[in-house]
């Protein structure tokens, strides 16, 4: 079947991802395959491959493609990894992780978005994605430990349950509040403990819940 967006997707990979330093060829190939236009409201389809986040309803967003890419590359996913995503949103990040061969667990706070993402992923035939609606700051204890955890919403600090659920050798990627804006952090767990690396500035909607913001700081 011809895909009217294939060329736009390739352009997105070249001009937004490669140009800004995304080098992992498996990550770049995954972005060429996932049809982002299926993860957004139909009326925005002509902006599907634009260089920014888009509204998906419920005051939430699908993240900028570059942000999804830098988080994915930083998580160093290899096939067979068990990966937990907090903030399913549209389901797009899940699809990218599935394309990399991960077994994906994803939690979304807003039930309507959880259901919508589930439907989209099912329609596109993504397997190995387990999703549930709930407070992701508590993690998914029954399925822990995870090789990678991606928190796709801005947190005041790293939720302790998520650190506990990271495997030894695992990577956790999280946007953290810093000086009234956000910075991406990559946390690695070794036998000795946790090592944090500071990444770039970013802007995400807030992580709300017991170990996140107590209420939406935008309200
Ligand atoms: N990863 C998503 C995608 O690919 O479309 C984008 C995520 S959007 C930037 C952040 C999401 O985190 C929102 O859908 C929001 O409802 C969700 N969220 C916020 N706090 C949460 C929590 N405690 N647990 C689970 N999801 C949460």
Short mmCIF file of C-alpha atoms and ligand atoms in Angstrom, two decimals:
data_model
loop_
_atom_site.label_atom_id
_atom_site.label_comp_id
_atom_site.label_asym_id
_atom_site.label_seq_id
_atom_site.Cartn_x
_atom_site.Cartn_y
_atom_site.Cartn_z
CA UNK A 1 0.00 0.00 0.00
CA UNK A 2 1.39 3.44 -0.84
CA UNK A 3 1.94 5.77 2.08
CA UNK A 4 1.33 9.43 1.21
CA UNK A 5 3.52 10.52 4.13
CA UNK A 6 6.61 8.41 3.43
CA UNK A 7 8.57 11.25 1.88
CA UNK A 8 7.63 13.68 4.66
CA UNK A 9 8.73 11.10 7.22
CA UNK A 10 12.09 10.66 5.53
CA UNK A 11 12.51 14.42 5.44
CA UNK A 12 11.67 14.60 9.16
CA UNK A 13 14.36 12.00 9.92
CA UNK A 14 16.95 13.84 7.85
CA UNK A 15 16.26 17.44 8.81
CA UNK A 16 15.03 17.12 12.41
CA UNK A 17 16.78 14.03 13.77
CA UNK A 18 20.03 13.38 11.86
CA UNK A 19 20.84 17.06 11.61
CA UNK A 20 20.54 17.46 15.39
CA UNK A 21 22.82 14.52 16.12
CA UNK A 22 20.63 11.41 16.37
CA UNK A 23 23.13 8.80 15.16
CA UNK A 24 21.70 5.43 16.18
CA UNK A 25 20.71 3.90 12.84
CA UNK A 26 18.12 1.57 14.40
CA UNK A 27 16.41 4.55 16.02
CA UNK A 28 16.45 6.47 12.73
CA UNK A 29 14.98 3.49 10.86
CA UNK A 30 12.23 3.14 13.48
CA UNK A 31 11.20 6.76 12.89
CA UNK A 32 11.03 6.11 9.16
CA UNK A 33 8.60 3.25 9.77
CA UNK A 34 6.14 4.60 12.36
CA UNK A 35 3.22 6.54 10.75
CA UNK A 36 3.00 9.53 13.13
CA UNK A 37 -0.07 10.81 11.28
CA UNK A 38 -2.10 7.93 12.77
CA UNK A 39 -1.32 9.08 16.33
CA UNK A 40 -2.79 12.58 16.10
CA UNK A 41 -6.28 14.00 15.51
CA UNK A 42 -7.22 13.74 11.80
CA UNK A 43 -7.62 17.49 11.46
CA UNK A 44 -3.88 17.92 12.26
CA UNK A 45 -2.67 15.30 9.78
CA UNK A 46 -0.95 17.86 7.57
CA UNK A 47 1.26 18.83 10.55
CA UNK A 48 2.10 15.25 11.50
CA UNK A 49 5.78 15.50 10.52
CA UNK A 50 6.35 19.10 11.62
CA UNK A 51 9.10 19.95 14.07
CA UNK A 52 7.09 20.27 17.28
CA UNK A 53 4.61 18.79 19.73
CA UNK A 54 0.90 18.62 18.79
CA UNK A 55 -2.26 18.67 20.88
CA UNK A 56 -3.92 15.26 21.25
CA UNK A 57 -6.84 16.32 23.49
CA UNK A 58 -7.32 16.39 27.30
CA UNK A 59 -4.72 19.25 27.42
CA UNK A 60 -1.97 16.75 26.52
CA UNK A 61 0.52 16.48 23.65
CA UNK A 62 2.37 14.08 21.41
CA UNK A 63 6.00 15.15 21.91
CA UNK A 64 8.23 16.75 19.29
CA UNK A 65 9.78 13.98 17.13
CA UNK A 66 13.31 15.05 18.11
CA UNK A 67 12.46 14.73 21.84
CA UNK A 68 11.08 11.23 21.30
CA UNK A 69 14.26 10.39 19.39
CA UNK A 70 16.73 11.73 21.96
CA UNK A 71 14.89 9.95 24.78
CA UNK A 72 14.82 6.70 22.79
CA UNK A 73 18.49 6.92 21.81
CA UNK A 74 19.46 7.72 25.41
CA UNK A 75 17.58 4.65 26.65
CA UNK A 76 19.88 2.38 24.53
CA UNK A 77 17.14 -0.12 23.71
CA UNK A 78 18.15 -3.54 22.37
CA UNK A 79 15.73 -6.23 21.18
CA UNK A 80 14.15 -8.11 24.05
CA UNK A 81 14.51 -5.26 26.54
CA UNK A 82 11.63 -4.80 28.94
CA UNK A 83 10.74 -1.13 28.82
CA UNK A 84 8.36 0.90 30.96
CA UNK A 85 6.97 4.15 29.60
CA UNK A 86 5.15 6.58 31.89
CA UNK A 87 2.72 8.77 29.93
CA UNK A 88 1.39 6.80 26.95
CA UNK A 89 -0.30 9.90 25.48
CA UNK A 90 -0.94 9.08 21.82
CA UNK A 91 1.00 5.78 21.87
CA UNK A 92 3.64 7.04 19.40
CA UNK A 93 6.63 6.53 21.72
CA UNK A 94 5.35 2.99 22.42
CA UNK A 95 5.34 2.22 18.71
CA UNK A 96 8.93 3.46 18.33
CA UNK A 97 10.02 1.27 21.26
CA UNK A 98 8.18 -1.73 19.79
CA UNK A 99 9.93 -1.15 16.44
CA UNK A 100 13.22 -1.49 18.33
CA UNK A 101 12.18 -4.93 19.55
CA UNK A 102 11.29 -3.95 23.12
CA UNK A 103 8.55 -5.51 25.19
CA UNK A 104 6.71 -2.35 26.19
CA UNK A 105 4.73 -1.60 29.34
CA UNK A 106 3.01 1.78 29.34
CA UNK A 107 0.88 3.66 31.86
CA UNK A 108 -1.37 6.66 31.16
CA UNK A 109 -3.08 8.76 33.84
CA UNK A 110 -6.05 9.78 31.64
CA UNK A 111 -8.27 6.77 30.80
CA UNK A 112 -9.62 8.26 27.53
CA UNK A 113 -6.07 8.72 26.18
CA UNK A 114 -5.08 5.25 27.35
CA UNK A 115 -7.99 3.78 25.40
CA UNK A 116 -7.28 5.87 22.30
CA UNK A 117 -3.59 4.88 22.28
CA UNK A 118 -4.52 1.22 22.74
CA UNK A 119 -6.88 1.40 19.75
CA UNK A 120 -4.30 3.09 17.52
CA UNK A 121 -1.59 0.58 18.41
CA UNK A 122 -3.94 -2.34 17.85
CA UNK A 123 -5.06 -0.96 14.50
CA UNK A 124 -1.42 -0.65 13.40
CA UNK A 125 -0.81 -4.19 14.57
CA UNK A 126 1.76 -3.48 17.30
CA UNK A 127 2.18 -6.53 19.51
CA UNK A 128 4.05 -6.80 22.79
CA UNK A 129 2.59 -3.61 24.22
CA UNK A 130 0.92 -3.84 27.61
CA UNK A 131 -0.97 -0.75 28.66
CA UNK A 132 -2.96 0.39 31.63
CA UNK A 133 -4.59 3.53 32.95
CA UNK A 134 -3.35 4.74 36.30
CA UNK A 135 -0.76 6.65 38.24
CA UNK A 136 2.57 5.87 36.57
CA UNK A 137 4.62 7.47 39.34
CA UNK A 138 4.07 4.20 41.22
CA UNK A 139 5.49 2.17 38.33
CA UNK A 140 4.37 -1.37 37.46
CA UNK A 141 5.77 -3.39 40.32
CA UNK A 142 4.51 -6.82 39.26
CA UNK A 143 6.44 -6.56 35.98
CA UNK A 144 9.66 -5.03 37.36
CA UNK A 145 12.61 -4.89 36.92
CA UNK A 146 12.81 -2.94 33.65
CA UNK A 147 15.86 -2.54 31.42
CA UNK A 148 14.73 0.98 30.58
CA UNK A 149 12.17 3.44 31.92
CA UNK A 150 11.08 6.51 29.95
CA UNK A 151 9.11 9.19 31.77
CA UNK A 152 7.52 11.30 29.07
CA UNK A 153 6.16 14.04 31.35
CA UNK A 154 8.03 16.67 33.37
CA UNK A 155 8.68 15.68 37.00
CA UNK A 156 9.67 17.71 40.08
CA UNK A 157 11.98 14.82 41.06
CA UNK A 158 12.53 11.20 40.04
CA UNK A 159 9.75 9.04 41.49
CA UNK A 160 11.39 6.68 43.99
CA UNK A 161 9.30 3.61 42.95
CA UNK A 162 10.62 3.99 39.39
CA UNK A 163 14.25 4.00 40.56
CA UNK A 164 13.49 0.88 42.59
CA UNK A 165 12.00 -0.82 39.50
CA UNK A 166 15.03 -0.15 37.28
CA UNK A 167 17.22 -3.23 36.67
CA UNK A 168 20.95 -3.19 37.47
CA UNK A 169 22.46 -1.99 34.19
CA UNK A 170 19.19 -0.20 33.36
CA UNK A 171 18.67 3.34 32.02
CA UNK A 172 15.98 5.79 33.10
CA UNK A 173 15.26 8.93 31.07
CA UNK A 174 13.30 11.78 32.64
CA UNK A 175 12.64 15.49 32.14
CA UNK A 176 13.21 17.17 35.52
CA UNK A 177 12.19 20.62 36.71
CA UNK A 178 15.25 22.84 37.10
CA UNK A 179 15.30 26.64 37.53
CA UNK A 180 11.69 27.02 36.37
CA UNK A 181 12.30 25.03 33.18
CA UNK A 182 13.09 21.38 32.43
CA UNK A 183 16.26 19.42 31.71
CA UNK A 184 16.47 15.85 30.42
CA UNK A 185 18.38 13.49 32.73
CA UNK A 186 19.68 10.01 31.98
CA UNK A 187 20.09 7.84 35.06
CA UNK A 188 22.07 4.60 34.97
CA UNK A 189 21.85 1.97 37.66
CA UNK A 190 24.90 -0.14 38.51
CA UNK A 191 25.63 -2.44 41.46
CA UNK A 192 27.22 0.57 43.17
CA UNK A 193 24.15 2.80 42.81
CA UNK A 194 22.71 5.44 40.46
CA UNK A 195 24.66 7.76 38.17
CA UNK A 196 22.92 10.83 36.71
CA UNK A 197 23.91 12.53 33.47
CA UNK A 198 22.51 15.94 32.55
CA UNK A 199 21.11 16.27 29.03
CA UNK A 200 19.45 19.09 27.20
CA UNK A 201 16.70 21.54 28.03
CA UNK A 202 13.18 20.43 27.14
CA UNK A 203 9.50 21.18 27.69
CA UNK A 204 6.99 18.50 28.67
CA UNK A 205 3.50 18.56 30.15
CA UNK A 206 3.61 17.77 33.89
CA UNK A 207 3.84 14.36 35.53
CA UNK A 208 0.96 14.37 37.98
CA UNK A 209 0.55 11.92 40.82
CA UNK A 210 1.75 10.77 44.21
CA UNK A 211 5.46 10.96 43.31
CA UNK A 212 5.08 13.78 40.77
CA UNK A 213 3.27 17.12 40.93
CA UNK A 214 0.41 16.91 43.41
CA UNK A 215 -1.81 18.89 41.02
CA UNK A 216 -1.41 20.26 37.49
CA UNK A 217 0.97 23.26 37.94
CA UNK A 218 -0.52 24.80 34.76
CA UNK A 219 -4.00 25.06 36.33
N1 LIG B 1 4.66 9.56 25.13
C1 LIG B 1 3.53 10.25 24.61
C2 LIG B 1 3.37 10.06 23.13
O1 LIG B 1 4.20 9.37 22.50
O2 LIG B 1 2.38 10.57 22.59
C3 LIG B 1 3.50 11.71 24.95
C4 LIG B 1 3.30 11.91 26.38
S1 LIG B 1 2.61 13.45 26.86
C5 LIG B 1 3.96 14.54 26.56
C6 LIG B 1 2.64 13.14 28.62
C7 LIG B 1 1.57 12.19 29.09
O3 LIG B 1 1.83 11.87 30.44
C8 LIG B 1 0.16 12.78 29.07
O4 LIG B 1 -0.67 11.99 28.27
C9 LIG B 1 -0.26 12.76 30.53
O5 LIG B 1 -1.64 12.52 30.73
C10 LIG B 1 0.60 11.64 31.08
N2 LIG B 1 0.81 11.65 32.53
C11 LIG B 1 1.00 12.70 33.38
N3 LIG B 1 1.16 12.25 34.63
C12 LIG B 1 1.08 10.90 34.60
C13 LIG B 1 1.16 9.86 35.57
N4 LIG B 1 1.37 10.10 36.86
N5 LIG B 1 1.04 8.59 35.16
C14 LIG B 1 0.81 8.29 33.84
N6 LIG B 1 0.70 9.22 32.89
C15 LIG B 1 0.85 10.51 33.25
#
